[in-house]
Tab-separated table of C-alpha atoms in Angstrom:
chain	number	residue	atom	x	y	z
A	739	MET	CA	3.716	-2.929	28.652
A	740	THR	CA	6.498	-4.841	26.917
A	741	VAL	CA	10.477	-3.549	26.892
A	742	ILE	CA	12.283	-4.577	24.523
A	743	GLY	CA	16.143	-4.122	25.124
A	744	ALA	CA	18.498	-2.537	22.477
A	745	ARG	CA	19.608	-5.360	20.822
A	746	ALA	CA	16.039	-6.991	20.657
A	747	LEU	CA	15.438	-3.356	19.071
A	748	ASN	CA	17.791	-3.712	16.543
A	749	ARG	CA	16.749	-7.450	15.317
A	750	ALA	CA	13.804	-5.786	14.652
A	751	LEU	CA	14.332	-3.288	12.280
A	752	LEU	CA	16.860	-4.921	10.765
A	753	ALA	CA	14.065	-7.619	10.243
A	754	ARG	CA	11.785	-5.419	8.914
A	755	GLN	CA	14.356	-3.806	6.795
A	756	LEU	CA	15.067	-7.361	4.789
A	757	LEU	CA	18.434	-7.074	5.929
A	758	LEU	CA	18.670	-9.829	8.633
A	759	GLN	CA	18.656	-12.886	5.731
A	760	ARG	CA	18.005	-12.522	2.507
A	761	HIS	CA	14.340	-13.219	1.138
A	762	ALA	CA	12.907	-15.007	-1.946
A	763	MET	CA	10.449	-12.580	-3.138
A	764	PRO	CA	10.008	-10.832	-6.341
A	765	ALA	CA	12.123	-7.027	-6.600
A	766	VAL	CA	8.468	-5.291	-6.802
A	767	ALA	CA	6.943	-7.263	-3.484
A	768	ALA	CA	10.667	-5.989	-1.444
A	769	LEU	CA	9.607	-2.217	-3.030
A	770	GLU	CA	5.777	-2.618	-1.319
A	771	HIS	CA	7.374	-4.092	1.724
A	772	LEU	CA	9.879	-1.321	2.657
A	773	VAL	CA	8.100	1.665	0.586
A	774	GLY	CA	11.014	2.238	-1.358
A	775	LEU	CA	14.601	2.276	-1.239
A	776	GLN	CA	16.762	5.053	-1.517
A	777	ALA	CA	18.224	5.515	-4.882
A	778	GLN	CA	21.222	8.800	-4.592
A	779	GLU	CA	23.237	6.827	-7.502
A	780	PRO	CA	21.704	4.897	-10.267
A	781	GLN	CA	22.913	2.025	-8.752
A	782	GLU	CA	22.171	1.921	-5.278
A	783	PRO	CA	18.786	-0.019	-6.019
A	784	TYR	CA	20.773	-2.842	-7.350
A	785	VAL	CA	22.723	-3.750	-4.524
A	786	GLY	CA	19.972	-3.072	-2.032
A	787	LEU	CA	17.741	-5.458	-3.987
A	788	TRP	CA	20.633	-7.814	-3.599
A	789	SER	CA	21.441	-7.715	-0.168
A	790	ARG	CA	17.914	-8.658	0.133
A	791	LEU	CA	17.225	-10.621	-2.026
A	792	VAL	CA	17.286	-14.479	-2.891
A	793	GLY	CA	19.079	-15.000	-6.607
A	794	PHE	CA	17.926	-11.041	-7.588
A	795	ALA	CA	18.642	-10.656	-11.297
A	796	PRO	CA	19.748	-6.915	-11.887
A	797	ALA	CA	17.423	-7.410	-15.198
A	798	GLU	CA	14.443	-7.961	-12.792
A	799	LEU	CA	15.028	-4.216	-11.632
A	800	VAL	CA	15.076	-2.784	-15.415
A	801	GLU	CA	12.105	-4.668	-16.439
A	802	LEU	CA	10.569	-2.948	-13.727
A	803	LEU	CA	11.541	0.307	-14.737
A	804	GLU	CA	11.202	0.044	-18.414
A	805	SER	CA	7.692	-0.870	-17.807
A	806	ARG	CA	7.220	1.601	-15.785
A	807	GLN	CA	5.942	-0.228	-11.883
A	808	ALA	CA	8.614	1.030	-10.596
A	809	VAL	CA	10.222	5.081	-10.827
A	810	ARG	CA	12.993	6.559	-9.084
A	811	THR	CA	11.536	9.994	-7.380
A	812	LEU	CA	11.773	12.840	-4.933
A	813	LEU	CA	10.281	11.831	-1.821
A	814	MET	CA	11.469	11.172	1.669
A	815	ARG	CA	13.704	14.245	3.609
A	816	ARG	CA	14.448	15.224	-0.410
A	817	THR	CA	15.795	12.355	-1.433
A	818	LEU	CA	15.713	10.507	-4.434
A	819	HIS	CA	14.098	6.680	-3.941
A	820	LEU	CA	12.491	3.753	-6.035
A	821	VAL	CA	9.040	3.088	-5.303
A	822	THR	CA	6.374	1.058	-6.873
A	823	ALA	CA	4.365	2.931	-8.908
A	824	ARG	CA	1.493	2.043	-6.737
A	825	ASP	CA	3.529	3.827	-3.418
A	826	CYS	CA	4.340	6.634	-5.500
A	827	LEU	CA	1.008	7.718	-6.027
A	828	ALA	CA	0.149	7.166	-2.272
A	829	LEU	CA	3.187	8.994	-1.249
A	830	ARG	CA	2.322	12.336	-3.956
A	831	GLY	CA	0.499	13.851	-2.280
A	832	LEU	CA	1.845	12.908	1.670
A	833	HIS	CA	5.264	15.116	-0.186
A	834	GLN	CA	3.349	17.613	-2.526
A	835	PRO	CA	3.420	20.418	0.482
A	836	MET	CA	7.489	19.598	0.585
A	837	ALA	CA	8.321	19.137	-2.862
A	838	ARG	CA	5.928	22.669	-3.561
A	839	SER	CA	7.479	24.815	-0.587
A	840	SER	CA	11.524	23.517	-1.549
A	841	SER	CA	10.331	24.929	-5.787
A	842	GLU	CA	8.269	27.666	-4.857
A	843	ALA	CA	11.914	28.761	-2.533
A	844	THR	CA	14.116	28.418	-5.599
A	845	GLY	CA	11.992	30.292	-8.164
A	846	MET	CA	10.948	26.670	-10.146
A	847	SER	CA	8.142	25.122	-10.717
A	848	LEU	CA	7.933	21.636	-9.954
A	849	ASN	CA	7.207	20.749	-14.056
A	850	ALA	CA	10.624	22.735	-14.660
A	851	ARG	CA	12.394	20.691	-11.744
A	852	ALA	CA	11.214	17.439	-12.932
A	853	TRP	CA	11.771	18.259	-16.991
A	854	MET	CA	15.670	18.743	-15.832
A	855	ARG	CA	16.245	16.059	-13.855
A	856	CYS	CA	15.228	14.088	-16.454
A	857	TRP	CA	17.139	16.164	-19.238
A	858	LYS	CA	20.110	16.122	-17.292
A	859	ARG	CA	19.907	11.155	-16.769
A	860	SER	CA	18.687	10.567	-20.069
A	861	ARG	CA	20.590	10.620	-23.025
A	862	HIS	CA	17.334	10.707	-25.490
A	863	PRO	CA	14.898	12.463	-22.646
A	864	PHE	CA	11.845	12.807	-25.585
A	865	GLY	CA	12.409	8.460	-26.529
A	866	SER	CA	15.314	7.143	-29.304
A	867	GLY	CA	17.123	9.908	-31.283
A	868	SER	CA	19.351	13.051	-30.170
A	869	ARG	CA	18.943	15.500	-28.335
A	870	THR	CA	19.768	18.315	-31.930
């Protein structure tokens, strides 16, 4: 068995997270490679992708979000993450028990919690128009 030192382990971790150097790849490929980015605040994924990708343009992520190829959702450690839609579907089953126990503790259904998050973050949660 080969044992690697702390520095080599650190470098391997940074490389796996695309943090040793910027890479020339589409944002969707980076999201899938990383299995998501933390997205507690809306701008965090933009900074995360900019620091990892050569020539990253914010419009690329906007397009992924608007076309629903990427979503911001509650996942690992009960925090918001930006993931591809494909990864979201794959991870949903793994994280469903945690989400269910959390919603049962608060007495609120998962649908109600999702609707409230949407309402708080969206100017027009039901499409174009106002909340009147």
